[in-house]
């Protein structure tokens, strides 16, 4: 009988816990946000996303309400994630593809027993109406940020672009009120095939949105959209004042100066390559160092008198995720070994001593031939 009472009591306890848990879960359920919208302010890819709080958010006075906001372009594998209490964001997209966003409500605090409760997701998409065929879009779009001073972008006309096509480049970054058109185009036979953009220091380490649009009579051309990061496109000039010298211990000393321009010196790394000139044969280059210092010492084992040294630079990984290598410095330098220089100095000394010895020998011979009693000054004429 006692065992039966214990069994019934246990069943009642378990049922009560399950009912309490179910009741608590129902009480802490939270609705998703409302009215998720995407609008285009005309900033070449930076879209405004906003939503409204869930309708029952005022009932959760003892909890913190946050939102998990995720976004991507169609075709991307991963979502970019932001946790926030805000209700509006401006984020960048590639407008040549569909923009996708989703938001959910996160609730946590005393009202949920400090357990995070998540709502269902709400979704929204945005697509710019793309005119023209894909083959009408410009080709081989390429940009380089030279010396952290100016951005040079180039392209080629689309495959379906007719004669007389006109291209325009527009750009925007955070801090500008509106998109701005390029005012310094590069042309080929009257067609814009590139653009030079100056004074972009305020855009460094920000998203730079670019659109290259084309127009032609009776033909629709598809625009190209791109989002750039200037520091990842930087290409410095070659290092300057490269000096190569040889020490008495057969060590090759290479010293150079950072390139000019606005490239931050602390943002540079250098690659040093060395080769031994083989007469008319092409030298085989070998990398000996990649470093941030502007000097390097190399121990040279062979006896070649000509050392070929070259150095180039690029933005290091402390300042950029990637970058372009500069051109190489002048390649070959004639480096005389120390003993060659010493020999060059000793040759005149040896010749001088030899000449003096010959003169003294001649004087001695003249003294032997001079008759006794003649004045010594007469010996000069022999």
XYZ file of C-alpha atoms in Angstrom:
382
model
C 0.000 0.000 0.000
C 2.810 2.385 0.882
C 4.574 1.636 -2.367
C 1.385 2.435 -4.273
C 1.069 5.823 -2.539
C 4.703 6.669 -3.333
C 4.129 5.706 -6.974
C 1.010 7.876 -7.265
C 2.741 10.791 -5.558
C 5.663 10.535 -7.984
C 3.306 10.546 -10.968
C 1.518 13.609 -9.632
C 4.837 15.402 -9.060
C 6.088 14.667 -12.587
C 2.751 15.737 -14.108
C 2.814 18.952 -12.091
C 6.366 19.778 -13.246
C 5.437 19.142 -16.880
C 2.319 21.274 -16.589
C 4.285 24.049 -14.895
C 6.969 23.903 -17.596
C 4.342 23.983 -20.331
C 2.587 26.915 -18.691
C 5.870 28.789 -18.261
C 6.784 28.161 -21.918
C 3.436 29.486 -23.070
C 3.807 32.565 -20.929
C 7.257 33.421 -22.290
C 6.520 32.904 -25.988
C 7.455 35.995 -27.982
C 6.205 37.170 -31.354
C 8.527 38.087 -34.250
C 9.104 41.703 -35.316
C 6.602 43.348 -37.660
C 6.663 45.169 -40.996
C 10.184 44.292 -42.176
C 11.004 46.637 -45.065
C 13.936 47.286 -47.408
C 14.310 50.659 -49.130
C 16.916 51.960 -51.572
C 18.131 55.522 -50.828
C 20.066 55.604 -54.108
C 23.505 54.975 -52.594
C 24.632 52.293 -55.072
C 24.106 49.295 -52.827
C 23.674 50.607 -49.299
C 20.099 49.700 -48.417
C 18.011 50.751 -45.414
C 16.390 47.893 -43.478
C 13.883 48.600 -40.715
C 11.195 46.797 -38.732
C 8.787 47.344 -35.855
C 8.770 45.626 -32.433
C 6.473 42.663 -31.805
C 2.994 43.683 -30.622
C 3.322 42.215 -27.092
C 6.765 43.645 -26.284
C 5.385 45.954 -23.544
C 4.324 42.945 -21.462
C 7.910 41.829 -20.862
C 9.001 44.462 -18.356
C 11.394 42.105 -16.582
C 13.139 40.936 -19.758
C 15.531 42.375 -22.318
C 14.258 42.464 -25.883
C 16.857 42.217 -28.644
C 16.868 41.292 -32.311
C 18.986 38.964 -34.383
C 19.404 40.504 -37.830
C 20.974 38.554 -40.696
C 21.582 39.546 -44.312
C 23.263 38.327 -47.492
C 23.090 38.375 -51.278
C 21.470 35.465 -53.077
C 24.202 32.939 -53.830
C 26.270 33.638 -50.708
C 26.725 30.625 -48.468
C 26.833 32.437 -45.158
C 24.665 35.095 -43.554
C 26.197 38.160 -41.920
C 24.864 38.424 -38.370
C 24.131 41.463 -36.165
C 22.690 41.386 -32.630
C 21.045 44.690 -31.817
C 18.343 46.577 -29.969
C 17.950 49.011 -32.859
C 15.082 48.930 -35.316
C 16.924 50.249 -38.383
C 20.180 49.474 -40.176
C 21.986 50.527 -43.349
C 24.077 47.752 -44.860
C 25.769 47.176 -48.202
C 24.673 44.737 -50.889
C 25.665 43.814 -54.423
C 22.713 45.213 -56.361
C 23.380 42.899 -59.288
C 21.965 40.132 -57.063
C 18.919 39.862 -54.834
C 19.316 41.179 -51.279
C 17.959 38.874 -48.557
C 17.311 39.818 -44.907
C 15.688 38.137 -41.928
C 15.005 39.194 -38.323
C 13.824 37.447 -35.161
C 13.065 38.609 -31.608
C 15.248 37.476 -28.695
C 13.808 37.614 -25.155
C 15.777 36.937 -21.972
C 15.504 37.859 -18.280
C 13.468 37.151 -15.177
C 10.304 36.606 -17.197
C 11.998 33.659 -18.960
C 13.960 32.387 -15.946
C 17.099 33.765 -17.658
C 16.615 31.421 -20.615
C 16.786 33.008 -24.068
C 13.520 32.687 -25.982
C 13.529 33.122 -29.757
C 10.648 34.060 -32.026
C 10.037 32.841 -35.533
C 11.946 34.547 -38.371
C 10.460 37.133 -40.702
C 11.963 37.561 -44.183
C 12.242 40.209 -46.901
C 14.050 40.535 -50.248
C 14.980 43.377 -52.581
C 16.011 43.368 -56.231
C 16.856 46.323 -58.455
C 15.162 45.937 -61.844
C 18.094 45.006 -64.080
C 17.854 46.357 -67.607
C 19.674 44.999 -70.610
C 21.320 41.626 -71.142
C 24.213 40.408 -68.999
C 26.567 40.556 -72.011
C 25.992 44.321 -72.234
C 27.659 44.907 -68.848
C 31.220 46.286 -68.903
C 33.999 43.691 -68.814
C 37.287 43.319 -66.904
C 36.472 45.928 -64.270
C 39.647 46.434 -62.228
C 40.755 48.996 -59.636
C 44.114 49.786 -57.971
C 44.703 52.252 -55.137
C 48.091 53.711 -56.116
C 50.327 54.860 -53.246
C 47.217 55.421 -51.099
C 46.764 58.611 -53.152
C 44.390 57.904 -56.030
C 42.137 55.099 -57.245
C 42.411 54.053 -60.873
C 39.542 51.926 -62.204
C 39.473 50.576 -65.750
C 37.040 48.484 -67.768
C 36.256 47.383 -71.311
C 32.961 47.853 -73.189
C 30.433 45.034 -72.920
C 30.211 42.437 -75.666
C 26.855 43.795 -76.796
C 27.728 47.450 -76.394
C 27.124 49.366 -79.652
C 29.331 52.056 -81.119
C 29.004 55.445 -79.529
C 28.267 53.994 -76.079
C 28.717 56.384 -73.161
C 29.847 55.085 -69.760
C 29.691 56.870 -66.439
C 31.145 55.865 -63.066
C 29.374 56.846 -59.841
C 30.607 56.256 -56.294
C 29.505 56.673 -52.685
C 30.903 56.015 -49.222
C 29.704 56.799 -45.731
C 30.079 60.530 -45.208
C 28.811 61.611 -48.623
C 25.271 62.948 -48.864
C 24.653 61.387 -52.274
C 26.344 59.421 -55.043
C 29.005 61.368 -56.960
C 30.054 61.001 -60.599
C 33.676 60.688 -61.693
C 35.111 63.917 -63.119
C 38.371 62.521 -64.545
C 37.725 59.809 -67.133
C 40.236 57.754 -69.114
C 39.219 57.526 -72.752
C 39.987 55.374 -75.783
C 38.747 56.718 -79.136
C 36.291 58.931 -77.324
C 34.822 56.157 -75.127
C 35.200 56.233 -71.333
C 37.136 53.126 -70.306
C 38.353 54.203 -66.885
C 38.274 56.765 -64.103
C 40.756 58.426 -61.741
C 39.412 59.232 -58.267
C 41.388 61.545 -55.979
C 41.049 62.544 -52.313
C 39.604 59.293 -51.022
C 41.331 59.228 -47.632
C 37.942 59.551 -45.906
C 36.835 56.349 -47.647
C 39.699 54.216 -46.332
C 38.557 51.245 -44.244
C 34.976 51.824 -45.388
C 32.822 50.266 -48.089
C 33.207 52.193 -51.335
C 30.151 51.545 -53.516
C 30.648 51.914 -57.266
C 28.329 51.705 -60.265
C 29.460 51.810 -63.905
C 26.433 52.543 -66.050
C 26.201 52.781 -69.811
C 23.820 54.407 -72.234
C 23.387 54.081 -75.969
C 20.706 54.975 -78.481
C 17.865 52.445 -78.571
C 19.882 49.928 -76.499
C 19.547 49.050 -72.824
C 22.852 48.342 -71.079
C 23.155 46.520 -67.786
C 24.946 48.472 -65.019
C 27.828 46.995 -63.044
C 27.805 47.292 -59.231
C 30.856 46.750 -57.023
C 31.798 47.283 -53.379
C 35.487 47.987 -52.773
C 37.815 48.338 -49.792
C 40.639 50.705 -50.705
C 43.231 49.272 -48.317
C 42.835 45.857 -50.008
C 43.528 47.438 -53.421
C 46.655 49.382 -52.441
C 49.754 49.178 -54.640
C 52.846 51.138 -53.540
C 55.610 52.437 -55.753
C 58.889 50.480 -55.746
C 61.228 51.052 -52.782
C 63.703 53.889 -53.282
C 67.454 54.385 -52.897
C 68.449 50.721 -52.947
C 72.109 50.396 -51.946
C 74.073 47.144 -52.047
C 77.523 46.768 -50.499
C 79.941 43.958 -49.652
C 81.741 43.638 -46.320
C 85.144 42.126 -45.579
C 83.451 38.991 -44.240
C 81.712 38.351 -47.565
C 78.304 39.562 -46.316
C 75.998 41.325 -48.724
C 74.308 44.344 -47.141
C 71.090 45.566 -48.795
C 69.496 48.851 -47.646
C 66.562 50.777 -49.130
C 64.027 53.495 -48.330
C 60.212 53.245 -48.276
C 58.449 54.406 -51.446
C 57.018 57.882 -51.739
C 53.348 58.771 -51.726
C 50.890 58.485 -48.876
C 51.478 54.804 -48.124
C 51.936 54.514 -44.318
C 55.494 53.157 -43.786
C 54.271 50.956 -40.932
C 51.852 49.295 -43.349
C 54.554 47.980 -45.685
C 56.336 44.672 -45.977
C 59.133 43.890 -48.427
C 60.320 40.893 -50.402
C 64.047 40.579 -51.128
C 65.302 38.382 -53.954
C 68.878 37.518 -54.863
C 70.558 35.974 -57.916
C 74.101 35.609 -59.193
C 74.642 36.960 -62.698
C 75.731 34.174 -65.036
C 77.091 36.270 -67.877
C 74.584 36.200 -70.729
C 72.529 33.486 -69.006
C 69.343 34.556 -67.302
C 69.673 34.823 -63.532
C 67.571 32.472 -61.382
C 65.900 34.545 -58.678
C 65.406 33.200 -55.176
C 63.471 34.886 -52.366
C 65.613 35.283 -49.274
C 63.366 37.355 -47.019
C 59.919 38.877 -46.530
C 60.096 41.487 -43.780
C 58.997 44.889 -42.539
C 62.541 46.225 -41.997
C 64.306 48.221 -44.720
C 67.681 46.477 -44.460
C 68.893 42.926 -44.853
C 72.249 41.132 -44.615
C 72.990 38.045 -46.709
C 75.955 35.707 -46.275
C 77.362 34.949 -49.715
C 79.118 31.625 -50.100
C 80.339 31.764 -53.696
C 83.011 33.988 -55.208
C 80.946 35.757 -57.879
C 81.751 39.447 -58.233
C 78.287 40.485 -59.493
C 75.287 40.192 -57.210
C 71.771 40.762 -58.566
C 69.407 42.103 -55.919
C 65.845 43.360 -56.198
C 63.204 44.442 -53.678
C 59.467 45.102 -53.869
C 56.804 46.076 -51.346
C 53.112 45.695 -50.545
C 50.651 46.423 -47.734
C 51.204 44.039 -44.820
C 48.503 42.002 -43.073
C 48.345 44.446 -40.156
C 46.759 47.049 -42.448
C 44.959 44.985 -45.104
C 43.654 41.531 -45.920
C 45.435 41.633 -49.261
C 47.170 44.033 -51.609
C 49.193 44.373 -54.796
C 52.974 44.021 -54.920
C 54.855 47.019 -56.259
C 57.152 46.760 -59.248
C 60.687 45.527 -58.550
C 63.535 47.913 -57.932
C 66.429 48.025 -60.416
C 67.643 44.484 -60.647
C 71.437 44.149 -60.868
C 74.209 45.984 -59.067
C 77.953 45.506 -59.480
C 79.366 44.803 -56.035
C 83.176 44.687 -55.763
C 84.483 42.409 -53.054
C 86.668 43.913 -50.323
C 89.819 42.068 -51.383
C 89.323 43.371 -54.959
C 89.183 46.927 -53.633
C 92.293 46.282 -51.525
C 94.104 44.875 -54.543
C 93.056 47.913 -56.574
C 94.653 50.120 -53.922
C 97.799 47.988 -53.613
C 98.626 47.980 -57.350
C 99.640 51.689 -57.473
C 101.663 51.245 -54.274
C 103.523 48.255 -55.719
C 104.205 50.101 -58.971
C 105.519 53.108 -57.049
C 107.848 50.986 -54.940
C 109.080 49.133 -58.016
C 109.829 52.410 -59.794
C 111.748 53.719 -56.787
C 113.765 50.520 -56.580
C 114.692 50.721 -60.265
C 115.777 54.366 -59.855
C 117.981 53.495 -56.877
C 119.558 50.637 -58.833
C 120.338 52.980 -61.735
C 121.894 55.527 -59.393
C 124.027 52.781 -57.908
C 125.229 51.736 -61.326
C 126.086 55.343 -62.210
C 128.156 55.734 -59.030
C 130.243 52.709 -59.969
C 131.006 54.169 -63.409
C 131.886 57.714 -62.187
C 135.766 58.345 -62.165
C 137.349 59.211 -58.854
C 137.817 62.871 -58.202
C 134.832 64.057 -60.261
C 132.154 66.022 -58.580
C 129.084 64.057 -57.593
C 126.810 66.321 -59.541
C 128.443 65.148 -62.753
C 126.968 61.688 -62.235
C 123.540 62.953 -63.085
C 124.389 63.134 -66.775
C 125.348 59.472 -67.251
